[in-house]
mmCIF file of C-alpha atoms in Angstrom:
data_model
loop_
_atom_site.group_PDB
_atom_site.id
_atom_site.type_symbol
_atom_site.label_atom_id
_atom_site.label_comp_id
_atom_site.label_asym_id
_atom_site.label_seq_id
_atom_site.Cartn_x
_atom_site.Cartn_y
_atom_site.Cartn_z
ATOM 1 C CA MET A 21 -25.984 -20.037 76.164
ATOM 2 C CA LEU A 22 -25.451 -19.289 72.514
ATOM 3 C CA PRO A 23 -24.708 -22.132 70.182
ATOM 4 C CA LEU A 24 -21.125 -22.584 69.140
ATOM 5 C CA ALA A 25 -21.928 -21.426 65.637
ATOM 6 C CA ALA A 26 -23.323 -18.174 66.985
ATOM 7 C CA LEU A 27 -20.229 -17.564 69.092
ATOM 8 C CA LEU A 28 -17.957 -18.162 66.139
ATOM 9 C CA THR A 29 -19.952 -15.895 63.854
ATOM 10 C CA GLY A 30 -20.729 -13.118 66.267
ATOM 11 C CA PRO A 31 -19.231 -9.654 66.099
ATOM 12 C CA GLY A 32 -15.482 -9.854 65.808
ATOM 13 C CA HIS A 33 -15.598 -13.631 65.148
ATOM 14 C CA ALA A 34 -16.874 -13.914 61.571
ATOM 15 C CA VAL A 35 -15.204 -17.230 60.849
ATOM 16 C CA PRO A 36 -17.211 -19.496 58.486
ATOM 17 C CA LEU A 37 -17.490 -23.215 59.241
ATOM 18 C CA ASN A 38 -17.081 -25.972 56.711
ATOM 19 C CA PRO A 39 -19.485 -28.963 56.698
ATOM 20 C CA GLY A 40 -17.242 -30.821 59.167
ATOM 21 C CA GLY A 41 -17.691 -28.107 61.760
ATOM 22 C CA GLN A 42 -14.131 -26.869 61.432
ATOM 23 C CA ALA A 43 -13.314 -23.287 60.737
ATOM 24 C CA ALA A 44 -12.500 -22.715 57.087
ATOM 25 C CA LYS A 45 -9.246 -21.056 56.177
ATOM 26 C CA PRO A 46 -9.683 -17.378 55.475
ATOM 27 C CA ALA A 47 -9.641 -16.510 51.789
ATOM 28 C CA ALA A 48 -6.335 -15.284 50.541
ATOM 29 C CA ARG A 49 -6.166 -11.596 49.874
ATOM 30 C CA PRO A 50 -6.201 -10.779 46.182
ATOM 31 C CA ALA A 51 -2.769 -9.899 44.927
ATOM 32 C CA GLN A 52 -2.335 -6.274 44.129
ATOM 33 C CA ALA A 53 -2.166 -5.606 40.420
ATOM 34 C CA GLN A 54 1.348 -4.882 39.351
ATOM 35 C CA PRO A 55 1.751 -1.829 37.167
ATOM 36 C CA ARG A 56 2.334 -2.768 33.548
ATOM 37 C CA GLU A 57 5.741 -2.067 32.200
ATOM 38 C CA GLN A 58 5.645 0.481 29.439
ATOM 39 C CA PRO A 59 7.357 -0.599 26.207
ATOM 40 C CA PRO A 60 10.499 1.340 25.448
ATOM 41 C CA PRO A 61 9.925 4.282 23.122
ATOM 42 C CA VAL A 62 10.595 3.679 19.443
ATOM 43 C CA ARG A 63 13.817 5.294 18.376
ATOM 44 C CA LEU A 64 13.265 6.942 15.041
ATOM 45 C CA GLY A 65 16.189 6.977 12.696
ATOM 46 C CA LEU A 66 17.519 5.960 9.314
ATOM 47 C CA GLU A 67 19.629 2.811 9.354
ATOM 48 C CA PRO A 68 22.397 3.064 6.741
ATOM 49 C CA ARG A 69 21.850 -0.506 5.545
ATOM 50 C CA ALA A 70 18.186 0.156 4.769
ATOM 51 C CA ILE A 71 18.960 3.450 3.053
ATOM 52 C CA ASP A 72 21.701 1.823 0.963
ATOM 53 C CA LEU A 73 19.263 -0.826 -0.286
ATOM 54 C CA LEU A 74 16.653 1.808 -1.098
ATOM 55 C CA LYS A 75 19.237 3.838 -3.010
ATOM 56 C CA ALA A 76 20.474 0.775 -4.904
ATOM 57 C CA ALA A 77 16.970 -0.169 -6.058
ATOM 58 C CA SER A 78 16.186 3.414 -7.014
ATOM 59 C CA ALA A 79 19.423 3.784 -8.973
ATOM 60 C CA ARG A 80 18.749 0.572 -10.901
ATOM 61 C CA LEU A 81 15.344 1.863 -11.980
ATOM 62 C CA ALA A 82 16.485 5.408 -12.731
ATOM 63 C CA ALA A 83 19.267 4.150 -15.010
ATOM 64 C CA ALA A 84 16.877 2.213 -17.264
ATOM 65 C CA ARG A 85 15.865 4.099 -20.401
ATOM 66 C CA SER A 86 12.996 1.688 -20.956
ATOM 67 C CA MET A 87 11.404 -1.062 -18.890
ATOM 68 C CA SER A 88 8.467 -3.389 -18.551
ATOM 69 C CA PHE A 89 7.105 -5.320 -15.575
ATOM 70 C CA THR A 90 3.985 -6.885 -14.115
ATOM 71 C CA ALA A 91 2.395 -5.395 -10.990
ATOM 72 C CA VAL A 92 -0.197 -7.395 -9.035
ATOM 73 C CA SER A 93 -1.859 -5.174 -6.445
ATOM 74 C CA THR A 94 -4.085 -6.178 -3.534
ATOM 75 C CA TYR A 95 -6.349 -3.631 -1.859
ATOM 76 C CA GLU A 96 -8.329 -4.093 1.335
ATOM 77 C CA SER A 97 -11.814 -2.644 1.701
ATOM 78 C CA PRO A 98 -14.080 -2.905 4.784
ATOM 79 C CA SER A 99 -16.864 -5.476 4.551
ATOM 80 C CA ARG A 100 -20.331 -5.040 6.046
ATOM 81 C CA LEU A 101 -19.235 -7.264 8.925
ATOM 82 C CA GLY A 102 -16.141 -5.202 9.648
ATOM 83 C CA PRO A 103 -13.161 -7.352 8.618
ATOM 84 C CA PRO A 104 -11.707 -6.238 5.282
ATOM 85 C CA LEU A 105 -12.192 -7.875 1.913
ATOM 86 C CA ALA A 106 -9.350 -8.054 -0.597
ATOM 87 C CA TYR A 107 -9.570 -6.968 -4.233
ATOM 88 C CA MET A 108 -6.831 -7.408 -6.814
ATOM 89 C CA THR A 109 -5.602 -5.891 -10.064
ATOM 90 C CA ARG A 110 -2.912 -6.999 -12.499
ATOM 91 C CA SER A 111 -1.140 -4.326 -14.534
ATOM 92 C CA GLU A 112 1.220 -4.896 -17.452
ATOM 93 C CA VAL A 113 3.454 -1.815 -17.461
ATOM 94 C CA THR A 114 5.688 -0.585 -20.279
ATOM 95 C CA LEU A 115 7.554 2.719 -20.301
ATOM 96 C CA GLN A 116 10.198 4.584 -22.201
ATOM 97 C CA ARG A 117 11.866 7.597 -20.671
ATOM 98 C CA PRO A 118 11.254 10.448 -20.632
ATOM 99 C CA ASN A 119 7.761 10.563 -22.084
ATOM 100 C CA LYS A 120 6.026 7.272 -22.908
ATOM 101 C CA LEU A 121 3.916 4.946 -20.763
ATOM 102 C CA ARG A 122 1.424 2.126 -21.269
ATOM 103 C CA VAL A 123 -0.534 0.426 -18.473
ATOM 104 C CA ILE A 124 -2.931 -2.428 -19.283
ATOM 105 C CA THR A 125 -4.906 -3.391 -16.169
ATOM 106 C CA LEU A 126 -7.157 -6.349 -15.434
ATOM 107 C CA GLY A 127 -8.792 -6.756 -12.062
ATOM 108 C CA ASP A 128 -11.763 -7.599 -9.878
ATOM 109 C CA GLY A 129 -13.764 -5.098 -11.916
ATOM 110 C CA PRO A 130 -13.696 -3.531 -15.380
ATOM 111 C CA ALA A 131 -10.433 -3.644 -17.316
ATOM 112 C CA SER A 132 -8.686 -0.386 -18.201
ATOM 113 C CA GLU A 133 -5.941 0.776 -20.538
ATOM 114 C CA PHE A 134 -3.809 3.900 -20.234
ATOM 115 C CA PHE A 135 -1.516 5.376 -22.876
ATOM 116 C CA TYR A 136 0.824 8.362 -22.787
ATOM 117 C CA ASN A 137 2.942 9.453 -25.746
ATOM 118 C CA GLY A 138 4.486 12.696 -24.535
ATOM 119 C CA LYS A 139 1.664 14.843 -25.927
ATOM 120 C CA THR A 140 -1.600 13.255 -24.830
ATOM 121 C CA MET A 141 -2.807 10.844 -22.167
ATOM 122 C CA THR A 142 -5.569 8.387 -23.000
ATOM 123 C CA ALA A 143 -7.772 6.380 -20.628
ATOM 124 C CA PHE A 144 -9.694 3.597 -22.367
ATOM 125 C CA ALA A 145 -12.437 1.345 -20.936
ATOM 126 C CA PRO A 146 -12.684 -1.620 -23.355
ATOM 127 C CA ALA A 147 -15.841 -3.170 -21.871
ATOM 128 C CA ASP A 148 -17.828 0.061 -22.259
ATOM 129 C CA ASN A 149 -15.966 1.209 -25.375
ATOM 130 C CA LEU A 150 -15.351 4.627 -23.805
ATOM 131 C CA VAL A 151 -12.230 6.734 -24.150
ATOM 132 C CA ALA A 152 -11.016 9.963 -22.527
ATOM 133 C CA VAL A 153 -8.144 11.930 -24.047
ATOM 134 C CA ALA A 154 -6.401 15.031 -22.690
ATOM 135 C CA LYS A 155 -3.304 17.046 -23.431
ATOM 136 C CA ALA A 156 -0.389 15.983 -21.261
ATOM 137 C CA PRO A 157 2.882 17.463 -19.977
ATOM 138 C CA PRO A 158 6.066 16.461 -21.843
ATOM 139 C CA LYS A 159 7.513 14.159 -19.143
ATOM 140 C CA ILE A 160 6.271 11.181 -17.146
ATOM 141 C CA ASP A 161 6.576 12.792 -13.692
ATOM 142 C CA ALA A 162 4.412 15.786 -14.567
ATOM 143 C CA MET A 163 1.975 13.600 -16.488
ATOM 144 C CA LEU A 164 1.368 11.371 -13.455
ATOM 145 C CA LYS A 165 0.460 14.408 -11.374
ATOM 146 C CA ALA A 166 -1.785 15.820 -14.107
ATOM 147 C CA ALA A 167 -3.607 12.494 -14.512
ATOM 148 C CA TYR A 168 -4.272 12.326 -10.776
ATOM 149 C CA ASP A 169 -5.272 15.974 -10.377
ATOM 150 C CA SER A 170 -7.650 16.008 -13.338
ATOM 151 C CA ALA A 171 -9.125 12.499 -13.327
ATOM 152 C CA ALA A 172 -8.029 10.772 -10.079
ATOM 153 C CA ILE A 173 -5.954 8.297 -12.090
ATOM 154 C CA TYR A 174 -3.333 6.770 -9.812
ATOM 155 C CA PHE A 175 -0.934 3.863 -10.214
ATOM 156 C CA PRO A 176 0.356 2.056 -7.088
ATOM 157 C CA PHE A 177 3.795 1.801 -8.708
ATOM 158 C CA SER A 178 4.137 5.513 -9.561
ATOM 159 C CA ASP A 179 7.096 5.995 -7.208
ATOM 160 C CA LEU A 180 9.059 3.416 -9.205
ATOM 161 C CA ILE A 181 8.605 4.915 -12.679
ATOM 162 C CA VAL A 182 9.450 8.562 -12.011
ATOM 163 C CA ALA A 183 12.817 9.969 -13.079
ATOM 164 C CA ASP A 184 14.234 9.855 -9.532
ATOM 165 C CA PRO A 185 12.573 7.042 -7.530
ATOM 166 C CA TYR A 186 14.737 7.637 -4.454
ATOM 167 C CA LYS A 187 13.574 11.248 -4.198
ATOM 168 C CA ASP A 188 9.952 10.109 -4.078
ATOM 169 C CA LEU A 189 10.496 7.118 -1.783
ATOM 170 C CA ALA A 190 12.742 8.976 0.680
ATOM 171 C CA ASP A 191 10.630 12.128 0.886
ATOM 172 C CA GLY A 192 10.135 13.019 4.563
ATOM 173 C CA LEU A 193 11.521 9.741 5.906
ATOM 174 C CA VAL A 194 11.741 9.553 9.698
ATOM 175 C CA LEU A 195 12.304 5.807 9.949
ATOM 176 C CA ALA A 196 14.174 3.203 7.911
ATOM 177 C CA PHE A 197 15.467 -0.129 9.150
ATOM 178 C CA TYR A 198 16.657 -3.465 7.818
ATOM 179 C CA ILE A 199 14.458 -6.488 8.619
ATOM 180 C CA GLY A 200 16.225 -9.494 7.114
ATOM 181 C CA GLN A 201 16.135 -11.825 4.129
ATOM 182 C CA SER A 202 13.231 -13.670 2.532
ATOM 183 C CA ARG A 203 13.341 -16.506 0.013
ATOM 184 C CA ILE A 204 9.616 -16.548 -0.702
ATOM 185 C CA VAL A 205 8.677 -13.472 -2.726
ATOM 186 C CA GLY A 206 9.263 -14.042 -6.415
ATOM 187 C CA GLY A 207 11.069 -17.301 -5.696
ATOM 188 C CA ILE A 208 14.340 -15.437 -5.142
ATOM 189 C CA THR A 209 16.309 -14.099 -2.196
ATOM 190 C CA THR A 210 15.182 -10.614 -1.228
ATOM 191 C CA GLU A 211 16.270 -8.084 1.369
ATOM 192 C CA MET A 212 13.425 -6.686 3.475
ATOM 193 C CA ILE A 213 13.401 -3.113 4.730
ATOM 194 C CA ALA A 214 10.793 -0.894 6.371
ATOM 195 C CA ILE A 215 10.439 2.837 5.806
ATOM 196 C CA ALA A 216 8.051 5.431 7.186
ATOM 197 C CA ASN A 217 7.212 9.107 7.043
ATOM 198 C CA ASP A 218 4.285 10.978 8.561
ATOM 199 C CA LYS A 219 1.936 9.639 5.865
ATOM 200 C CA VAL A 220 2.760 5.989 5.262
ATOM 201 C CA PHE A 221 4.531 2.950 6.707
ATOM 202 C CA ALA A 222 5.858 0.568 4.063
ATOM 203 C CA GLN A 223 7.711 -2.722 3.940
ATOM 204 C CA ILE A 224 9.749 -3.321 0.777
ATOM 205 C CA TRP A 225 11.266 -6.524 -0.587
ATOM 206 C CA ILE A 226 14.305 -5.845 -2.824
ATOM 207 C CA GLY A 227 16.125 -8.492 -4.866
ATOM 208 C CA ALA A 228 19.398 -9.369 -3.153
ATOM 209 C CA GLU A 229 21.184 -9.821 -6.486
ATOM 210 C CA ASP A 230 19.366 -7.662 -9.039
ATOM 211 C CA LYS A 231 18.317 -4.889 -6.597
ATOM 212 C CA LEU A 232 14.867 -4.678 -8.193
ATOM 213 C CA PRO A 233 11.735 -4.109 -6.077
ATOM 214 C CA ARG A 234 9.776 -7.335 -5.679
ATOM 215 C CA MET A 235 6.986 -6.303 -3.318
ATOM 216 C CA ILE A 236 5.743 -3.266 -1.419
ATOM 217 C CA ARG A 237 3.231 -3.445 1.433
ATOM 218 C CA ALA A 238 1.877 -0.172 2.817
ATOM 219 C CA VAL A 239 -0.424 1.197 5.540
ATOM 220 C CA TYR A 240 -1.404 4.869 5.495
ATOM 221 C CA ALA A 241 -1.358 6.954 8.668
ATOM 222 C CA ASP A 242 -4.667 8.708 7.983
ATOM 223 C CA ASP A 243 -6.497 5.390 7.533
ATOM 224 C CA ARG A 244 -8.119 4.562 10.878
ATOM 225 C CA SER A 245 -8.925 1.034 9.697
ATOM 226 C CA ARG A 246 -5.244 0.375 8.958
ATOM 227 C CA LEU A 247 -6.145 -1.269 5.660
ATOM 228 C CA ARG A 248 -3.180 -2.692 3.783
ATOM 229 C CA GLN A 249 -2.186 -2.176 0.180
ATOM 230 C CA GLN A 250 0.269 -4.559 -1.414
ATOM 231 C CA THR A 251 1.891 -4.700 -4.853
ATOM 232 C CA GLU A 252 4.071 -7.569 -6.060
ATOM 233 C CA PHE A 253 6.384 -7.018 -9.041
ATOM 234 C CA SER A 254 7.559 -9.631 -11.535
ATOM 235 C CA ASN A 255 8.679 -10.116 -15.142
ATOM 236 C CA TRP A 256 11.152 -7.258 -14.956
ATOM 237 C CA GLN A 257 12.797 -6.284 -18.245
ATOM 238 C CA LEU A 258 15.197 -3.344 -18.272
ATOM 239 C CA ASN A 259 16.111 -1.513 -21.464
ATOM 240 C CA PRO A 260 14.027 -3.606 -23.876
ATOM 241 C CA THR A 261 13.641 -2.383 -27.457
ATOM 242 C CA LEU A 262 10.136 -0.957 -27.868
ATOM 243 C CA SER A 263 8.261 -0.060 -31.041
ATOM 244 C CA PRO A 264 6.634 3.394 -31.328
ATOM 245 C CA ASP A 265 3.161 1.883 -31.635
ATOM 246 C CA SER A 266 3.498 0.351 -28.161
ATOM 247 C CA PHE A 267 2.059 3.551 -26.714
ATOM 248 C CA ALA A 268 -1.132 3.858 -28.763
ATOM 249 C CA SER A 269 -4.309 1.835 -29.274
ATOM 250 C CA ALA A 270 -6.281 1.481 -32.489
ATOM 251 C CA ARG A 271 -9.339 0.305 -30.516
ATOM 252 C CA ALA A 272 -9.216 3.345 -28.252
ATOM 253 C CA GLY A 273 -9.203 5.587 -31.322
ATOM 254 C CA LEU A 274 -12.577 4.163 -32.371
ATOM 255 C CA ALA A 275 -14.247 4.319 -28.938
ATOM 256 C CA LYS A 276 -16.891 6.797 -27.796
ATOM 257 C CA PRO A 277 -15.185 9.906 -26.367
ATOM 258 C CA ILE A 278 -15.969 11.196 -22.882
ATOM 259 C CA PRO A 279 -14.349 14.029 -20.886
ATOM 260 C CA PHE A 280 -11.021 13.325 -19.181
ATOM 261 C CA ALA A 281 -12.360 14.245 -15.745
ATOM 262 C CA HIS A 282 -12.653 13.112 -12.153
ATOM 263 C CA PRO A 283 -15.147 10.200 -11.928
ATOM 264 C CA ASN A 284 -17.136 12.039 -9.232
ATOM 265 C CA SER A 285 -17.393 15.308 -11.128
ATOM 266 C CA ALA A 286 -20.915 16.656 -11.125
ATOM 267 C CA PRO A 287 -22.376 17.858 -14.440
ATOM 268 C CA ALA A 288 -22.386 21.617 -14.736
ATOM 269 C CA ARG A 289 -25.393 23.524 -16.035
ATOM 270 C CA GLY A 290 -25.836 22.806 -19.688
ATOM 271 C CA GLY A 291 -24.787 19.169 -19.269
ATOM 272 C CA THR A 292 -21.022 19.621 -19.603
ATOM 273 C CA PRO A 293 -19.134 17.703 -16.904
ATOM 274 C CA THR A 294 -16.818 19.834 -14.810
ATOM 275 C CA ARG A 295 -13.117 19.063 -14.583
#
């Protein structure tokens, strides 16, 4: 005669016993995984309230014949460990439409100075006492493009100093929506909006009263790391009286000249850097 344990564990009777000799309760069947609900698709569109705020800020800037402001920019760069590190620059910007610009930049690296007087554009590196000068187009918009194309000079606030900021900011928009108010940025009440095209997603803080941009935070679509770039604006002055010598530098005129060229340009045969 087989022991009781053998009878209870034989074929067709695989019932385990607990230490007290009683049959243990069969394990509950694992619950079937429920299919995850898919989030609703994002509805692309341009909310009128967001567009109205963008137009108001753009119109305020476009109407100014001269202006000055401070731009503090934060850039993320991957670290060796993976998470990004943040680097910052501070630019003091002065411009007079249609053809004068000065940008004095300090940052987590060498300082730089840029001057444009409607005829030439000058990039000056004070620490190295080097200067690059090139002929420039007669208006700010064309000069910004020429500076980037020839020497990779780019300002994170370029969209705000062109003749028609709305045209640049709204180019190719597929998404614009209103987020809400903030009372943190700049110590004032701002209206937050988000805009996007196929190249960039940006969040913009616009002064509720003065309609001036206070901060822009952007992520670019072609950046797999989704690194963020942020610029905060302060010390706005619209239509200040500027002296003609605001857009020139005596120190730059005495510096060692170098070609106004892309920083990665390889020297051509004969030792002349290519442009």
